CSV table of C-alpha atoms in Angstrom, one decimal:
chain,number,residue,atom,x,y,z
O,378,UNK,CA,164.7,-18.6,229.0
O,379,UNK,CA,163.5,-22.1,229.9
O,380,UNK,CA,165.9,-24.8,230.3
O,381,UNK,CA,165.2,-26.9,227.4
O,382,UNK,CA,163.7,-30.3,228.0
O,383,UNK,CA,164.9,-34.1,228.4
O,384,UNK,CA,163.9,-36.0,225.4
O,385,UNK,CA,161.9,-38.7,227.2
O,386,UNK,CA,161.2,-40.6,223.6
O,387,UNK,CA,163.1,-44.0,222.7
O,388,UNK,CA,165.7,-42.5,221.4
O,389,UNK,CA,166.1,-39.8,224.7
O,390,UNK,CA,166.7,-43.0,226.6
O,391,UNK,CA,170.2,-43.0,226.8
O,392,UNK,CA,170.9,-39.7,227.5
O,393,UNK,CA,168.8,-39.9,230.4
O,394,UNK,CA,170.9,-43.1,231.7
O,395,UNK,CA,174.2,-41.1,231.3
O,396,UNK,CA,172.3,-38.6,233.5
O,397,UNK,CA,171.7,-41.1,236.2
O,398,UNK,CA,175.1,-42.6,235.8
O,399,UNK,CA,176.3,-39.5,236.7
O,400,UNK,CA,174.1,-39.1,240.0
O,401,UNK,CA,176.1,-40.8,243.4
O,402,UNK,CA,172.9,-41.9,244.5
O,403,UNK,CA,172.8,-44.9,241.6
O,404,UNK,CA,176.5,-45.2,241.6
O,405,UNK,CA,177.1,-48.8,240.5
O,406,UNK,CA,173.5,-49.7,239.5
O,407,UNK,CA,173.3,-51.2,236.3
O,408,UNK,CA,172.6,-50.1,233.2
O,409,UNK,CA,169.0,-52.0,233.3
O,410,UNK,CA,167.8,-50.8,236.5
O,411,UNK,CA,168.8,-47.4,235.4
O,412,UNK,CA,166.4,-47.6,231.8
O,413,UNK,CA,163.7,-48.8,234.2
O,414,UNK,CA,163.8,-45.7,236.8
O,415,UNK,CA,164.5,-43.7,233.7
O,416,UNK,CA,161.0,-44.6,232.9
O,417,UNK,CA,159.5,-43.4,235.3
O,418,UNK,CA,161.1,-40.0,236.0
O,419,UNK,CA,158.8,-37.2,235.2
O,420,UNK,CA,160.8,-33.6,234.4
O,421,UNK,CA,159.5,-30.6,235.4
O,422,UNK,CA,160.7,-27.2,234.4
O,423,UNK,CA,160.9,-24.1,237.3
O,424,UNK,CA,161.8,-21.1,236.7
O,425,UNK,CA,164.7,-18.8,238.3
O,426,UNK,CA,163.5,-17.8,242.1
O,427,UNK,CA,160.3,-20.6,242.1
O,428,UNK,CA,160.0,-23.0,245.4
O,429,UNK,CA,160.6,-26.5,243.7
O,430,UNK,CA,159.6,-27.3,247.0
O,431,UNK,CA,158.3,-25.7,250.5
O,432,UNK,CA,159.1,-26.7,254.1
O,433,UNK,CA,156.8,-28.8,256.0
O,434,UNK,CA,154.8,-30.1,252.6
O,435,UNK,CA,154.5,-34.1,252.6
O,436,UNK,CA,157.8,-35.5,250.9
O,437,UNK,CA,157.0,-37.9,248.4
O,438,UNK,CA,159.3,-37.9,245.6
O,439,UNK,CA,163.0,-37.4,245.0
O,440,UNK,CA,164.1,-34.7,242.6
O,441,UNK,CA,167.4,-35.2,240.8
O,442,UNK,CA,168.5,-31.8,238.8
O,443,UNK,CA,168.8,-32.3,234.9
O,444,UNK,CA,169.5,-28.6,234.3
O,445,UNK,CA,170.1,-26.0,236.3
O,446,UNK,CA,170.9,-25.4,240.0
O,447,UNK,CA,168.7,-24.7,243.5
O,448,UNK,CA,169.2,-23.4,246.5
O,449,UNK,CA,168.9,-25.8,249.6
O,450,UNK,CA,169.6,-23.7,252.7
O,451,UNK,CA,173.4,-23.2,252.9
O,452,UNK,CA,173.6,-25.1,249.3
O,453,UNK,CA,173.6,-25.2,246.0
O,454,UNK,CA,173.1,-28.1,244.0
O,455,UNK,CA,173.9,-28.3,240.4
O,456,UNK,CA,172.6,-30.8,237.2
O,457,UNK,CA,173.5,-34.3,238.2
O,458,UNK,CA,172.9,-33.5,242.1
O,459,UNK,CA,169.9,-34.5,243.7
O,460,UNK,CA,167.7,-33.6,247.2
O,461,UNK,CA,164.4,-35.1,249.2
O,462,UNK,CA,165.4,-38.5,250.0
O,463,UNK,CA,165.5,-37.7,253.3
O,464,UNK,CA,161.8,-37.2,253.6
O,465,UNK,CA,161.2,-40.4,251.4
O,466,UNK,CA,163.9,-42.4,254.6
O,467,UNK,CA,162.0,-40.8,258.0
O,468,UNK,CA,158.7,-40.4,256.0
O,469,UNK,CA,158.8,-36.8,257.5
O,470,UNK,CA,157.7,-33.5,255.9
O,471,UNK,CA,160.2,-31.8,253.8
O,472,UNK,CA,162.8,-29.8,256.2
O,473,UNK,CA,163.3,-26.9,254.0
O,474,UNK,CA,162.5,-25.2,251.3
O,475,UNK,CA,164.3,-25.7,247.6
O,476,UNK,CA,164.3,-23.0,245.3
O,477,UNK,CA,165.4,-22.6,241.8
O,478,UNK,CA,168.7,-20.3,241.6
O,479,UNK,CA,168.6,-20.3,237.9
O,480,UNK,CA,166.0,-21.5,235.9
O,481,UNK,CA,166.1,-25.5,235.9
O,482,UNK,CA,164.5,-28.5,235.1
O,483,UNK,CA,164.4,-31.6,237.6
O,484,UNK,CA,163.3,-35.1,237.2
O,485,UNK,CA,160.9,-36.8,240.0
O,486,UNK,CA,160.9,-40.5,240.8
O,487,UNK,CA,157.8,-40.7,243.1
O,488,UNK,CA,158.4,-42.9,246.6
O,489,UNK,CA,156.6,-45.8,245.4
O,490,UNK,CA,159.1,-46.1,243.0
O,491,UNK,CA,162.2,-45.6,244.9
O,492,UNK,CA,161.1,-47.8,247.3
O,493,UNK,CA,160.7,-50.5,245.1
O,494,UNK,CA,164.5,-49.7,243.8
O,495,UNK,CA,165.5,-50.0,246.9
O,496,UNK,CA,164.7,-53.3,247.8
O,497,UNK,CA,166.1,-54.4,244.7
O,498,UNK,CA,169.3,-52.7,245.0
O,499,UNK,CA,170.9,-52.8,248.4
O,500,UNK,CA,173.6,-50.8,246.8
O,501,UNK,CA,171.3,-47.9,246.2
O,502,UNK,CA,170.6,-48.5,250.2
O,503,UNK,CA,174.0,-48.0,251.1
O,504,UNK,CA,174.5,-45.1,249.0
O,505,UNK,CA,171.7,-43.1,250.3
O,506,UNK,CA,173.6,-43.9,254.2
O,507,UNK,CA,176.4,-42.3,252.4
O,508,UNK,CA,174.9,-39.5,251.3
O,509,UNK,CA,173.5,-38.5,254.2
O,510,UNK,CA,176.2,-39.4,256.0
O,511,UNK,CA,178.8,-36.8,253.5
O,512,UNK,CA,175.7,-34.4,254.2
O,513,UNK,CA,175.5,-34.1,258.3
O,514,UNK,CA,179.3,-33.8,258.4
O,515,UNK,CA,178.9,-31.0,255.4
O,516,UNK,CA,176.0,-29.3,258.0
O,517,UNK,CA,178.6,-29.5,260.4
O,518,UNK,CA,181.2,-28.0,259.1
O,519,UNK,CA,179.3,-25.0,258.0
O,520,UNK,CA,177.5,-24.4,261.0
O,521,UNK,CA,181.0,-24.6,262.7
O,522,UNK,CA,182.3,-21.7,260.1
O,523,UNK,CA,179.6,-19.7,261.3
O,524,UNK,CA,180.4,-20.4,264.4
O,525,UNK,CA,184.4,-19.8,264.3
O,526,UNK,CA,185.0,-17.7,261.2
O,527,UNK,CA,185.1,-14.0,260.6
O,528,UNK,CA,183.2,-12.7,257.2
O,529,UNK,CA,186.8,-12.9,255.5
O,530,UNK,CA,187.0,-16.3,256.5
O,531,UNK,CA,183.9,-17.5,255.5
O,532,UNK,CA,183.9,-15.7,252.1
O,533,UNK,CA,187.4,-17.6,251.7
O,534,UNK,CA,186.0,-21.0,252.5
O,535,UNK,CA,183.2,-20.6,250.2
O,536,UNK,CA,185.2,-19.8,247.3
O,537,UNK,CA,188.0,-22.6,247.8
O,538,UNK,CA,184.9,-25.0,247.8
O,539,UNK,CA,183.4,-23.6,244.7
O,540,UNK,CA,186.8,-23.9,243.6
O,541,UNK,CA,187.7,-27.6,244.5
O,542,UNK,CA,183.9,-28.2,243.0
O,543,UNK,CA,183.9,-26.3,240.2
O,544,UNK,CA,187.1,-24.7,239.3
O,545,UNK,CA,188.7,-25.1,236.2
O,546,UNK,CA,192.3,-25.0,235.9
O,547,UNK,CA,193.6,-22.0,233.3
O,548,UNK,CA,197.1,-20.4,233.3
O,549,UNK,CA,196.2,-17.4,235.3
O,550,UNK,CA,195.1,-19.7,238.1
O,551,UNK,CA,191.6,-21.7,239.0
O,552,UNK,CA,188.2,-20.1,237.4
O,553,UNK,CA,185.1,-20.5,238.6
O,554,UNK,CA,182.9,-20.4,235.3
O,555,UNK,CA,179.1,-20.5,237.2
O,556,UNK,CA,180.0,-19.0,240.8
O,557,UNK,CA,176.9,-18.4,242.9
O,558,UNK,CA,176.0,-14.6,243.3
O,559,UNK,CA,176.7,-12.2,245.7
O,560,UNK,CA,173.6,-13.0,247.3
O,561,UNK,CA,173.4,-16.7,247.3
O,562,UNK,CA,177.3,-16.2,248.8
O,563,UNK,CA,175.5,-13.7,251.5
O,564,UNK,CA,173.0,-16.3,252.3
O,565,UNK,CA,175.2,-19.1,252.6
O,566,UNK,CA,177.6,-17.6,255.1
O,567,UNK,CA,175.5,-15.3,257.3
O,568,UNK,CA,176.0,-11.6,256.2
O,569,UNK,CA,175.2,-9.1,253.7
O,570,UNK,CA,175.7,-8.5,249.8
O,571,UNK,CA,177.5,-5.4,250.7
O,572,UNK,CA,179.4,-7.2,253.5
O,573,UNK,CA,180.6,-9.9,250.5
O,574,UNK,CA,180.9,-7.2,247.7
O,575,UNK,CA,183.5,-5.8,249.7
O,576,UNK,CA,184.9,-8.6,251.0
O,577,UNK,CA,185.5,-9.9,247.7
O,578,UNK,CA,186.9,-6.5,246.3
O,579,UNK,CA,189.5,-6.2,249.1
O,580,UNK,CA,190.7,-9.6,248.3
């Protein structure tokens, strides 16, 4: 089933401001600003498994997940995550592909517009250095995982992310409500399914 859609009516307003308050990207950008981009975000609804977008196209938007997650290489991103400004910064075609792990909805603000955001909010500015900043050392870590890690180590240092993420504390311990599948874990670290199905059995 489709993710259902943004309301992008007067009244939808809001809620798509609370969205955007919620994205790191815009963190302290005021309310005003926000309405305006909120304007001119167009949603777009992909389907579980689609290519949001493909390696090597021209990048020239940024995508900011309303519902949903994707897959970016070693990744995923979840509703209130976002991905492509670094095409829209070097101007360079898009470095990998983005793919929708569930079915999901994002919203795209177009480079002429974030542009033009940009130079009116140097805070914006700084918080896209940030970003990719938190991002390269993220790379770096995981590559270094790969690098250093057994499969038992890496399945382990998946799951205490997803857990410091995403966990929800219960009395039994920390539960992960929406972890990734066995798959998407495979993918991220470097093996199998099997290899992780068993992995996560023994443990």
């Amino acid at each position: 089933m489709t993710a259902p859609p943004v309301r992008w009516d007067k009244p939808g307003v809001p809620n798509t401001v609370e969205l955007l308050q919620k994205v790191s990207l815009f963190h302290e950008v005021d309310s005003e600003e926000l309405e305006r981009i909120a304007s001119l975000l167009t949603p777009k609804d992909f389907r579980k498994d689609q290519h949001i977008v493909t390696q090597d196209e021209p990048g020239d938007a940024l995508y900011i997940i309303a519902r949903g997650r994707v897959k970016v290489i070693l990744t995923l991103l979840k509703a209130g995550e976002f991905f492509g400004e670094m095409s829209l910064v070097d101007a360079q075609p898009r470095s990998a592909n983005v793919i929708a792990s569930d079915d999901a909805q994002v919203l795209i603000l177009k480079r002429e517009a974030f542009t033009d955001h940009l130079m009116a909010s140097p805070k914006t500015a700084l918080n896209v250095m940030a970003e990719l900043s938190r991002r390269l050392r993220r790379a770096d870590e995981i590559i270094g995982n790969l690098a250093t890690l057994d499969v038992y180590g890496r399945v382990a240092h998946i799951m205490i992310d997803l857990a410091k993420k995403d966990g929800e504390e219960t009395e039994e311990g920390i539960l992960i409500r929406e972890r990734p599948t066995q798959q998407d874990i495979a993918s991220m670290i470097g093996t199998s399914r099997e290899t992780v199905s068993r992995v996560l059995s023994e443990f």
